[in-house]
mmCIF file of C-alpha atoms in Angstrom:
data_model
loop_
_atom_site.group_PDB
_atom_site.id
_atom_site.type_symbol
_atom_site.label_atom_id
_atom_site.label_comp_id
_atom_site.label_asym_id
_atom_site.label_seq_id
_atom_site.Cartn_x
_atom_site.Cartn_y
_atom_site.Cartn_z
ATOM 1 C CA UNK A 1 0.000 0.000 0.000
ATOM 2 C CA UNK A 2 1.600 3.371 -1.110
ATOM 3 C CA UNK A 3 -0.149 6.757 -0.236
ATOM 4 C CA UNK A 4 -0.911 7.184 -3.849
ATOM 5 C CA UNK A 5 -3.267 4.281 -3.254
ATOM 6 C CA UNK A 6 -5.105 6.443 -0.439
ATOM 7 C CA UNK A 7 -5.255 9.475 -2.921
ATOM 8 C CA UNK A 8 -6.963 7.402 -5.291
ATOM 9 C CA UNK A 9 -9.078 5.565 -3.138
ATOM 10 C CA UNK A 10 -10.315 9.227 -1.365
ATOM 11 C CA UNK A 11 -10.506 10.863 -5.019
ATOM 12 C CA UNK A 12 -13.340 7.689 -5.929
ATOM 13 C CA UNK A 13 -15.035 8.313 -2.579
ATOM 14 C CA UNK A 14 -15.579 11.599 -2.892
ATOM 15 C CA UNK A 15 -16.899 11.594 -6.594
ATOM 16 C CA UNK A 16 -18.338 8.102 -6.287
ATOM 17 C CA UNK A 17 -17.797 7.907 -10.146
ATOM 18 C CA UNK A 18 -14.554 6.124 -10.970
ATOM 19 C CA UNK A 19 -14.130 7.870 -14.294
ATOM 20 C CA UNK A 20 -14.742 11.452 -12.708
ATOM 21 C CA UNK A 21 -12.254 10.496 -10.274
ATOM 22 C CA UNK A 22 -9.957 9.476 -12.993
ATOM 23 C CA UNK A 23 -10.446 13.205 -14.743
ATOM 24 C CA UNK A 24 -9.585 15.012 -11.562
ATOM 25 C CA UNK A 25 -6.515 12.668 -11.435
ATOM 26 C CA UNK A 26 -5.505 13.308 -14.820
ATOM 27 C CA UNK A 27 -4.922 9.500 -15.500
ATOM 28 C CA UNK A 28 -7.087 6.753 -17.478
ATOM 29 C CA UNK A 29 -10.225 5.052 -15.628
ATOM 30 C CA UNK A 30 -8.899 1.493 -16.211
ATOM 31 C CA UNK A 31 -5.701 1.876 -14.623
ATOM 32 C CA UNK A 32 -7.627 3.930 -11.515
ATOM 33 C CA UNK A 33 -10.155 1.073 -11.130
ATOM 34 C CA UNK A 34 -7.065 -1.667 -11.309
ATOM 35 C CA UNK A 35 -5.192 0.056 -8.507
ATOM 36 C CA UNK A 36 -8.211 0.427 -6.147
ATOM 37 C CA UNK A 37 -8.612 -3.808 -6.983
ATOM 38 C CA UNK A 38 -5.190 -3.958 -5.554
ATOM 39 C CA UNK A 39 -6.283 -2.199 -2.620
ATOM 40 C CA UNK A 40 -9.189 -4.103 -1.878
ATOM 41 C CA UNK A 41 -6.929 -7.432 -2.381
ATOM 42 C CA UNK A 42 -4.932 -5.888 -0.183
ATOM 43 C CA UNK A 43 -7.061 -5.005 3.010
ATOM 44 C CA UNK A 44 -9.234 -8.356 2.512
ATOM 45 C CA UNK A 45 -12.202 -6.733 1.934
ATOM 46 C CA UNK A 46 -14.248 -4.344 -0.561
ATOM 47 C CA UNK A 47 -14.311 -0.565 -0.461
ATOM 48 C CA UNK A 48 -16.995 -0.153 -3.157
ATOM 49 C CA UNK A 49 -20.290 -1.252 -4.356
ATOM 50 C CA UNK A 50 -19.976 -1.010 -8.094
ATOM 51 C CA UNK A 51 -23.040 -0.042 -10.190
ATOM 52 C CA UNK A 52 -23.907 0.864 -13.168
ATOM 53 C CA UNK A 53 -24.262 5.024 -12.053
ATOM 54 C CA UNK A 54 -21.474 4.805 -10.347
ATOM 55 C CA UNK A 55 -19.583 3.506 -6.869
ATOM 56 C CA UNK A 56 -20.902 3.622 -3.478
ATOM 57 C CA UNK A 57 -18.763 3.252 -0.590
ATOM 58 C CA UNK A 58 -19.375 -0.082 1.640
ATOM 59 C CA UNK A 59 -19.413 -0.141 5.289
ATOM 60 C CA UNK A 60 -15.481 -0.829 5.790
ATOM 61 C CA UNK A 61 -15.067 1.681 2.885
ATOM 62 C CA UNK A 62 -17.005 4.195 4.699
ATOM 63 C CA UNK A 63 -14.632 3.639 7.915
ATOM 64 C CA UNK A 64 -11.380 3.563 5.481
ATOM 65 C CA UNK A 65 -12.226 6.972 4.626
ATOM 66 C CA UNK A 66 -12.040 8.419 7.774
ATOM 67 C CA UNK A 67 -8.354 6.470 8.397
ATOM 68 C CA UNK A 68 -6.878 7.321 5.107
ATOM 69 C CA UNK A 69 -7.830 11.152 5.659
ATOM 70 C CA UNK A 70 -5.846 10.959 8.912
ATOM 71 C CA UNK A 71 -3.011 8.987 7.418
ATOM 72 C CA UNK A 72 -2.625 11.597 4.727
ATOM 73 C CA UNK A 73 -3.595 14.880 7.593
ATOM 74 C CA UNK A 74 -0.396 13.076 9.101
ATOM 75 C CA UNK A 75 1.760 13.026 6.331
ATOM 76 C CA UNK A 76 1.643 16.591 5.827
ATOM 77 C CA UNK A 77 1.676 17.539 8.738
ATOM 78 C CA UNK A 78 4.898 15.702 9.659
ATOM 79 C CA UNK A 79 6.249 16.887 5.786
ATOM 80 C CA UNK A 80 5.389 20.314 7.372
ATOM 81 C CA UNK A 81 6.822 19.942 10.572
ATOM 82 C CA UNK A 82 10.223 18.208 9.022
ATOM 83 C CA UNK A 83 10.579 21.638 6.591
ATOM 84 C CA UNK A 84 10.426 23.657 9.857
ATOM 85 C CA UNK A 85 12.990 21.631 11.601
ATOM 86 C CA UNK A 86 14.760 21.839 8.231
ATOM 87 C CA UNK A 87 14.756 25.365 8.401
ATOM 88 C CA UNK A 88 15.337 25.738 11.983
ATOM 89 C CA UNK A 89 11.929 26.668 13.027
ATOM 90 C CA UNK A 90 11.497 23.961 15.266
ATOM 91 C CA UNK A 91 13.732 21.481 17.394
ATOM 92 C CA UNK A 92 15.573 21.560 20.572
ATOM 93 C CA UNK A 93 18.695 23.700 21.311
ATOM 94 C CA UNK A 94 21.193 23.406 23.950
ATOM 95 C CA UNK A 95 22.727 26.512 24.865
ATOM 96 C CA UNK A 96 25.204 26.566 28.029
ATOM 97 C CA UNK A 97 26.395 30.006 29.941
ATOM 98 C CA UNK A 98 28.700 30.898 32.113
ATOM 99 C CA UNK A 99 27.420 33.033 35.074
ATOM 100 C CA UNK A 100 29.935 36.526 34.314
ATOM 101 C CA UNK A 101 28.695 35.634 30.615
ATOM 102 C CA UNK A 102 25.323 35.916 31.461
ATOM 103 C CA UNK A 103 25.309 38.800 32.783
ATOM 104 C CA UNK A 104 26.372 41.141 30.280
ATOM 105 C CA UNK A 105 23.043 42.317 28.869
ATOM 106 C CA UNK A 106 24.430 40.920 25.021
ATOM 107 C CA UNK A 107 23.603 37.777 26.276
ATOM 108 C CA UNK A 108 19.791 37.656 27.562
ATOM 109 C CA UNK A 109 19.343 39.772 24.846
ATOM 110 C CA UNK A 110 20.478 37.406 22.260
ATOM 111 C CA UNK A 111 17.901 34.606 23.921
ATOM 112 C CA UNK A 112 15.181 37.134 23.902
ATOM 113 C CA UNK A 113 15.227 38.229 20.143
ATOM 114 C CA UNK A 114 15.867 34.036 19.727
ATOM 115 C CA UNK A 115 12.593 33.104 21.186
ATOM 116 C CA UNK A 116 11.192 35.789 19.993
ATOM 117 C CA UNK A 117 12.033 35.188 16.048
ATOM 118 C CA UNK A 118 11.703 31.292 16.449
ATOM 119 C CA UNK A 119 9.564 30.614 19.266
ATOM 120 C CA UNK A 120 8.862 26.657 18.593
ATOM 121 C CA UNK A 121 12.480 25.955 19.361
ATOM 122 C CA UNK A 122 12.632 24.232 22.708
ATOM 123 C CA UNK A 123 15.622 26.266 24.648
ATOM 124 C CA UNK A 124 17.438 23.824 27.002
ATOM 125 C CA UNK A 125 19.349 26.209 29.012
ATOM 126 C CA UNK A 126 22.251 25.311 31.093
ATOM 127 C CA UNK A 127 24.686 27.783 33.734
ATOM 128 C CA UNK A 128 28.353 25.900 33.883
ATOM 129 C CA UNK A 129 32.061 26.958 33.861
ATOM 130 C CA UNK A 130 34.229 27.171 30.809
ATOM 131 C CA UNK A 131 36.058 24.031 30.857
ATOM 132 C CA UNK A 132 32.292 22.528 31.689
ATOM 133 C CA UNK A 133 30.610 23.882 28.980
ATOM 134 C CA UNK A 134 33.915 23.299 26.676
ATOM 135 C CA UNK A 135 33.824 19.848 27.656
ATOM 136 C CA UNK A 136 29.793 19.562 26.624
ATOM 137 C CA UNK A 137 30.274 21.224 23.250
ATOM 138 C CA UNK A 138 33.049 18.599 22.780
ATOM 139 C CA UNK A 139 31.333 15.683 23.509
ATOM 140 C CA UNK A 140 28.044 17.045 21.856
ATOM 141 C CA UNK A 141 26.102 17.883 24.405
ATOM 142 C CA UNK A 142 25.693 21.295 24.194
ATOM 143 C CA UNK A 143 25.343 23.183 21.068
ATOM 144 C CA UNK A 144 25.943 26.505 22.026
ATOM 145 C CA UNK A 145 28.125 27.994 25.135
ATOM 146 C CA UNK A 146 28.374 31.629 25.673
ATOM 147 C CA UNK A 147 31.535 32.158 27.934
ATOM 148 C CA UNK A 148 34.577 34.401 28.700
ATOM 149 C CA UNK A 149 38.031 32.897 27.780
ATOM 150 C CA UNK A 150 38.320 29.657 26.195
ATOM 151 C CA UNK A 151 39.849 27.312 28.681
ATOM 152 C CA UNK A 152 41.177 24.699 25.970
ATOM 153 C CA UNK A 153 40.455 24.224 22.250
ATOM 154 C CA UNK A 154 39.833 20.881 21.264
ATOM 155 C CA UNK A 155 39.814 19.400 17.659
ATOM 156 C CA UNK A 156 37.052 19.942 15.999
ATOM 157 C CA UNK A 157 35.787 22.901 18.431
ATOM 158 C CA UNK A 158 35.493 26.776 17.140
ATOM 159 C CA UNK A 159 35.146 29.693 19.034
ATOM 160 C CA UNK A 160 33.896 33.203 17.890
ATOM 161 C CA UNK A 161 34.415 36.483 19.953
ATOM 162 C CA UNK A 162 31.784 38.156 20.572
ATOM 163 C CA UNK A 163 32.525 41.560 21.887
ATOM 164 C CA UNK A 164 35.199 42.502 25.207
ATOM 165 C CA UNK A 165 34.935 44.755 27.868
ATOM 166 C CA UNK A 166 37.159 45.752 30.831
ATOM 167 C CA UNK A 167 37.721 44.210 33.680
ATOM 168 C CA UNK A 168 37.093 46.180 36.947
ATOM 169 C CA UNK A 169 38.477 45.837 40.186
ATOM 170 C CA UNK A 170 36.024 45.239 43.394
ATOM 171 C CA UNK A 171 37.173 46.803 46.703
ATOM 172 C CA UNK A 172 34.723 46.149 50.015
ATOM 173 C CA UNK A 173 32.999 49.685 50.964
ATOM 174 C CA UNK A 174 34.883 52.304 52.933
ATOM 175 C CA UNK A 175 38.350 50.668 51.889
ATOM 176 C CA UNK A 176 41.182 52.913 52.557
ATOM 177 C CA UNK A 177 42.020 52.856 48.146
ATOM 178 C CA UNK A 178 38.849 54.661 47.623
ATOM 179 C CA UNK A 179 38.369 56.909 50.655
ATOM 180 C CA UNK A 180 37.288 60.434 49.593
ATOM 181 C CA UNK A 181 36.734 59.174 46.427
ATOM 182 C CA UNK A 182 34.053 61.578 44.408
ATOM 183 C CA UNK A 183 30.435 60.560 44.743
ATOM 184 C CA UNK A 184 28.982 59.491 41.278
ATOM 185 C CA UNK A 185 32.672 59.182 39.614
ATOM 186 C CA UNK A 186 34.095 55.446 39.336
ATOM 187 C CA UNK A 187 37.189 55.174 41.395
ATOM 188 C CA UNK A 188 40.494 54.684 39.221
ATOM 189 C CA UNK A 189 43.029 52.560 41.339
ATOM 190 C CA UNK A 190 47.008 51.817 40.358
ATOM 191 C CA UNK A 191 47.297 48.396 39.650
ATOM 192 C CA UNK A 192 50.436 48.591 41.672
ATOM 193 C CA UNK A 193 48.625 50.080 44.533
ATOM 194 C CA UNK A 194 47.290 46.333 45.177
ATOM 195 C CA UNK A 195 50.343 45.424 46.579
ATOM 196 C CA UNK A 196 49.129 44.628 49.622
ATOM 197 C CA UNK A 197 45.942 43.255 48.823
ATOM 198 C CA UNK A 198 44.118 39.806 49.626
ATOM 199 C CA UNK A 199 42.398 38.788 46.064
ATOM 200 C CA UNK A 200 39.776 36.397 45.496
ATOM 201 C CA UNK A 201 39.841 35.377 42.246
ATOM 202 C CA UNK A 202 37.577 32.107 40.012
ATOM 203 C CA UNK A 203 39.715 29.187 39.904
ATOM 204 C CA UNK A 204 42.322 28.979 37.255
ATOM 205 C CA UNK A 205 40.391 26.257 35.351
ATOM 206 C CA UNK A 206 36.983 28.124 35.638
ATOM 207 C CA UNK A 207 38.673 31.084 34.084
ATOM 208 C CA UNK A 208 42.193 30.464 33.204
ATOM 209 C CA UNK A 209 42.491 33.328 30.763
ATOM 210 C CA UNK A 210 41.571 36.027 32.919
ATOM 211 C CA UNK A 211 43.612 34.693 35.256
ATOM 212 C CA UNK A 212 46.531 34.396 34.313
ATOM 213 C CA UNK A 213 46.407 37.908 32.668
ATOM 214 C CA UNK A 214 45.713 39.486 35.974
ATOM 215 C CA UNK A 215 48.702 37.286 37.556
ATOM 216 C CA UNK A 216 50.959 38.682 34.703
ATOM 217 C CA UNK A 217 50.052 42.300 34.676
ATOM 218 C CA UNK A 218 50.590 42.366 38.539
ATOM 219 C CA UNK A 219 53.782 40.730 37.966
ATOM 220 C CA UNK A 220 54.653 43.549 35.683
ATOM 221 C CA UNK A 221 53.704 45.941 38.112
ATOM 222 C CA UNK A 222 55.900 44.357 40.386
ATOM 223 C CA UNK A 223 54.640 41.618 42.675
ATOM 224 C CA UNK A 224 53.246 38.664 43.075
ATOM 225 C CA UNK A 225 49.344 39.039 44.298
ATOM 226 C CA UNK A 226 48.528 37.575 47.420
ATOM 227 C CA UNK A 227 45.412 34.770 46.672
ATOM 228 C CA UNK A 228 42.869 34.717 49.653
ATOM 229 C CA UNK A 229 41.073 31.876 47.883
ATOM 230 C CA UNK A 230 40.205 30.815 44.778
ATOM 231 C CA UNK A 231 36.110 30.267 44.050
ATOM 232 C CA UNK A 232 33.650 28.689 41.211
ATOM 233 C CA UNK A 233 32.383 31.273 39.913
ATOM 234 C CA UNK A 234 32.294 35.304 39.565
ATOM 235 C CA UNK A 235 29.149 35.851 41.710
ATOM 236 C CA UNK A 236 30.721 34.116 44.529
ATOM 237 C CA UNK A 237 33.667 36.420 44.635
ATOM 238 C CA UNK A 238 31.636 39.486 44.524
ATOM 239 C CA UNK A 239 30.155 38.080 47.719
ATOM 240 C CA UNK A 240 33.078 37.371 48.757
ATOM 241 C CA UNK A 241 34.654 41.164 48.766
ATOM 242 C CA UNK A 242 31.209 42.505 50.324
ATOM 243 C CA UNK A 243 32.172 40.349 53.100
ATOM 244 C CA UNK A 244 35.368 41.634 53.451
ATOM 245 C CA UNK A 245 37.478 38.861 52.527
ATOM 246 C CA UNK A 246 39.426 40.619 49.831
ATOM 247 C CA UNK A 247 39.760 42.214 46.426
ATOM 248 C CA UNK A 248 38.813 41.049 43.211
ATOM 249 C CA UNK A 249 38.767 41.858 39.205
ATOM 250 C CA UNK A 250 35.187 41.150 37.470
ATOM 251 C CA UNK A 251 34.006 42.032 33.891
ATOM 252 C CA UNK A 252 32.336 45.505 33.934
ATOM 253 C CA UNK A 253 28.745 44.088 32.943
ATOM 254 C CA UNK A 254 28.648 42.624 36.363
ATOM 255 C CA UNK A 255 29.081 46.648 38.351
ATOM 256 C CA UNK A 256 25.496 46.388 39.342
ATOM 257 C CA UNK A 257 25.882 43.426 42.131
ATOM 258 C CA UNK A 258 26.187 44.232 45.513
ATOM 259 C CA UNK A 259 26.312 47.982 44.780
ATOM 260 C CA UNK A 260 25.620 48.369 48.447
ATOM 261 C CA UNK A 261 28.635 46.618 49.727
ATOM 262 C CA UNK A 262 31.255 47.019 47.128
ATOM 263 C CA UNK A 263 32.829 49.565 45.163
ATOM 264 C CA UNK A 264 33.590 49.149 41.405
ATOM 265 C CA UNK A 265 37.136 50.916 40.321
ATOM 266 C CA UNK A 266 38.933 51.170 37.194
ATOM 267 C CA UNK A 267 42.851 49.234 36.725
ATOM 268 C CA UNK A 268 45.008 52.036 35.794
ATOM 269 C CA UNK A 269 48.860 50.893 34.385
ATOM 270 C CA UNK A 270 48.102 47.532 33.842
ATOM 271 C CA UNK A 271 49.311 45.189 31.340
ATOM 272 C CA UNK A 272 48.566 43.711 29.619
ATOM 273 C CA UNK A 273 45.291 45.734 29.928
ATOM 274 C CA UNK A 274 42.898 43.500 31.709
ATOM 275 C CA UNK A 275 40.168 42.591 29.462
ATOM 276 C CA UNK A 276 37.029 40.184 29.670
ATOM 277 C CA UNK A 277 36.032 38.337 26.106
ATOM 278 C CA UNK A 278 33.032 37.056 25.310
ATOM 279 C CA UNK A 279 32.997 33.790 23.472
ATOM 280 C CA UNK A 280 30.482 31.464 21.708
ATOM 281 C CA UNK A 281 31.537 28.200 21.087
ATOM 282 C CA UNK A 282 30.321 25.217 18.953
ATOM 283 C CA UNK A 283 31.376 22.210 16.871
ATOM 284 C CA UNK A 284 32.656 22.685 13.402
ATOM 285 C CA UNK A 285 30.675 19.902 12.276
ATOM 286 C CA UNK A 286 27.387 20.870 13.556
ATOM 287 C CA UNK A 287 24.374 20.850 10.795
ATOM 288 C CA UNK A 288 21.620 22.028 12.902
ATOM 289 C CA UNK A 289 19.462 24.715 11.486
ATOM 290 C CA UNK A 290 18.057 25.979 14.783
ATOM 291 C CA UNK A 291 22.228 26.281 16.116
ATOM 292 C CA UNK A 292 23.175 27.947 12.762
ATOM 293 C CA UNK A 293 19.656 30.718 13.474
ATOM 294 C CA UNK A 294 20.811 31.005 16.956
ATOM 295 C CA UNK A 295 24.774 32.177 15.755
ATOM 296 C CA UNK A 296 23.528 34.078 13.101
ATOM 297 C CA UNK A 297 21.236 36.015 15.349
ATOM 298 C CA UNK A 298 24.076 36.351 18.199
ATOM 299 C CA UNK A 299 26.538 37.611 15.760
ATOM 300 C CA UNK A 300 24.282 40.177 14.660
ATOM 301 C CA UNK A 301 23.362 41.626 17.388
ATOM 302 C CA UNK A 302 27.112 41.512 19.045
ATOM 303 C CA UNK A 303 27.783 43.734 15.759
ATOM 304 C CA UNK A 304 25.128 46.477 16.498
ATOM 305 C CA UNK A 305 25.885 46.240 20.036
ATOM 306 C CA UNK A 306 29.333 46.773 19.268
ATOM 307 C CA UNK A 307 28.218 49.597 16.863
#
């Protein structure tokens, strides 16, 4: 049984004449009335009652209409649903963050106008470190990650910049550093005025890049920084100075937490200058619609955000 059999079979039923139904099919009435004969053969039992004005449906005829219309309604609506998917208009996505990448407003942004332009995507939405969400794109189970510095590049893995921004330093209120400092002005603090200073920073394989850069630009200032202890992620360190434990660096997108308790400064002499990248990640060999929408649309907007 081929669906061309339930076209034909429908097309007879509804004209109940099997040479008007073989006019609307454009094909001969002998080779129409031989195919619905294989039908019949085929299910066991008769779909019409032949006479001489025509063909009237029997009683398991009358029920085959009713599942041949659904098996066809089906068809097309899975033939519909697969060109969606095809095009990226429906499916799942996996898209992994990490927290200091979330919080730049690039980023809910880009899931906002996502949803909003495809909305029968089904977002699977994950919070992780780099190496975490590194690892996942890797192994294929995420599609997407939005992070800071890439923590390792595997084979097979690419990684797009987004945009960068600066990375500010976080001093507990009423710290000596920023005592007098103008009301309404950010404070701007000599890198090698940190001498002294307990930091808090994410741990190196959370956010390696960073890191390291901060490390280096101290050391070119001069010394060594003291580490306090080392944390998971960037929110947690930002707690972390409100409590008084220490300094810390975060990107500037994240000035807004804790305004109460912390003070937000700007690195002055430092280099390399400490920056904070954004990333998105993904296989090279990825041929998912919905993942190739979702960069598309990122990229775009990093460009006019950029602009």
């Amino acid at each position: 049984m081929e669906l061309r059999h339930l076209r034909y079979f429908l097309m007879v039923a509804e004209e109940q004449h099997f040479t008007r139904a073989a006019e609307r099919l454009n094909m001969q009435q002998p080779p129409l009335s031989h195919q619905i004969r294989l039908l019949e053969e085929e299910l066991g039992f008769e779909l019409f009652r032949r006479h001489p004005k025509g063909a009237a449906l029997t009683a398991g005829g009358a029920v085959f209409v009713q599942e041949a219309q659904a098996i066809l309604r089906s068809v097309e609506q899975a033939s519909a649903r697969a060109a969606r998917a095809a095009q990226g208009f429906e499916g799942t996505l996996a898209i992994g963050f990490t927290s200091s990448a979330a919080a730049h407003p690039l980023i809910p942004g880009i899931i906002r106008a996502y949803r909003g332009a495809y909305p029968d995507v089904h977002l699977d939405l994950r919070e992780a470190n780099a190496a975490e969400l590194t690892e996942g794109i890797d192994r294929g189970k995420v599609n997407v990650a939005i992070l800071r510095t890439p923590v390792s590049h595997p084979h097979g893995v690419s990684f797009f910049p987004l945009l960068e921004e600066e990375l500010l330093l976080i001093l507990p209120v009423g710290h000596a550093l920023v005592a007098g400092a103008a009301k309404g002005k950010m404070p701007v603090i000599d890198l090698k005025s940190l001498v002294d200073e307990q930091f808090i920073l994410v741990r190196r394989h959370g956010a390696p890049g960073m890191y390291s850069d901060l490390i280096e630009a101290c050391e070119q200032a001069g010394f060594t920084p003291k580490i306090a202890s080392e944390v998971e992620r960037m929110l947690t360190n930002i707690s972390l100075v409100a409590a008084g434990a220490g300094v810390s660096v975060v990107p500037a997108s994240m000035k807004d937490f804790h305004r109460e308790s912390v003070v937000y400064c700007r690195i002055r002499y430092a280099k390399p200058a400490l920056m904070a990248p954004i990333t998105m990640v993904n296989r090279d060999d990825s041929n998912s619609p919905a993942e190739k929408n979702f960069m598309d649309l990122a990229k775009s907007l990093a460009r006019q955000y950029k602009a």
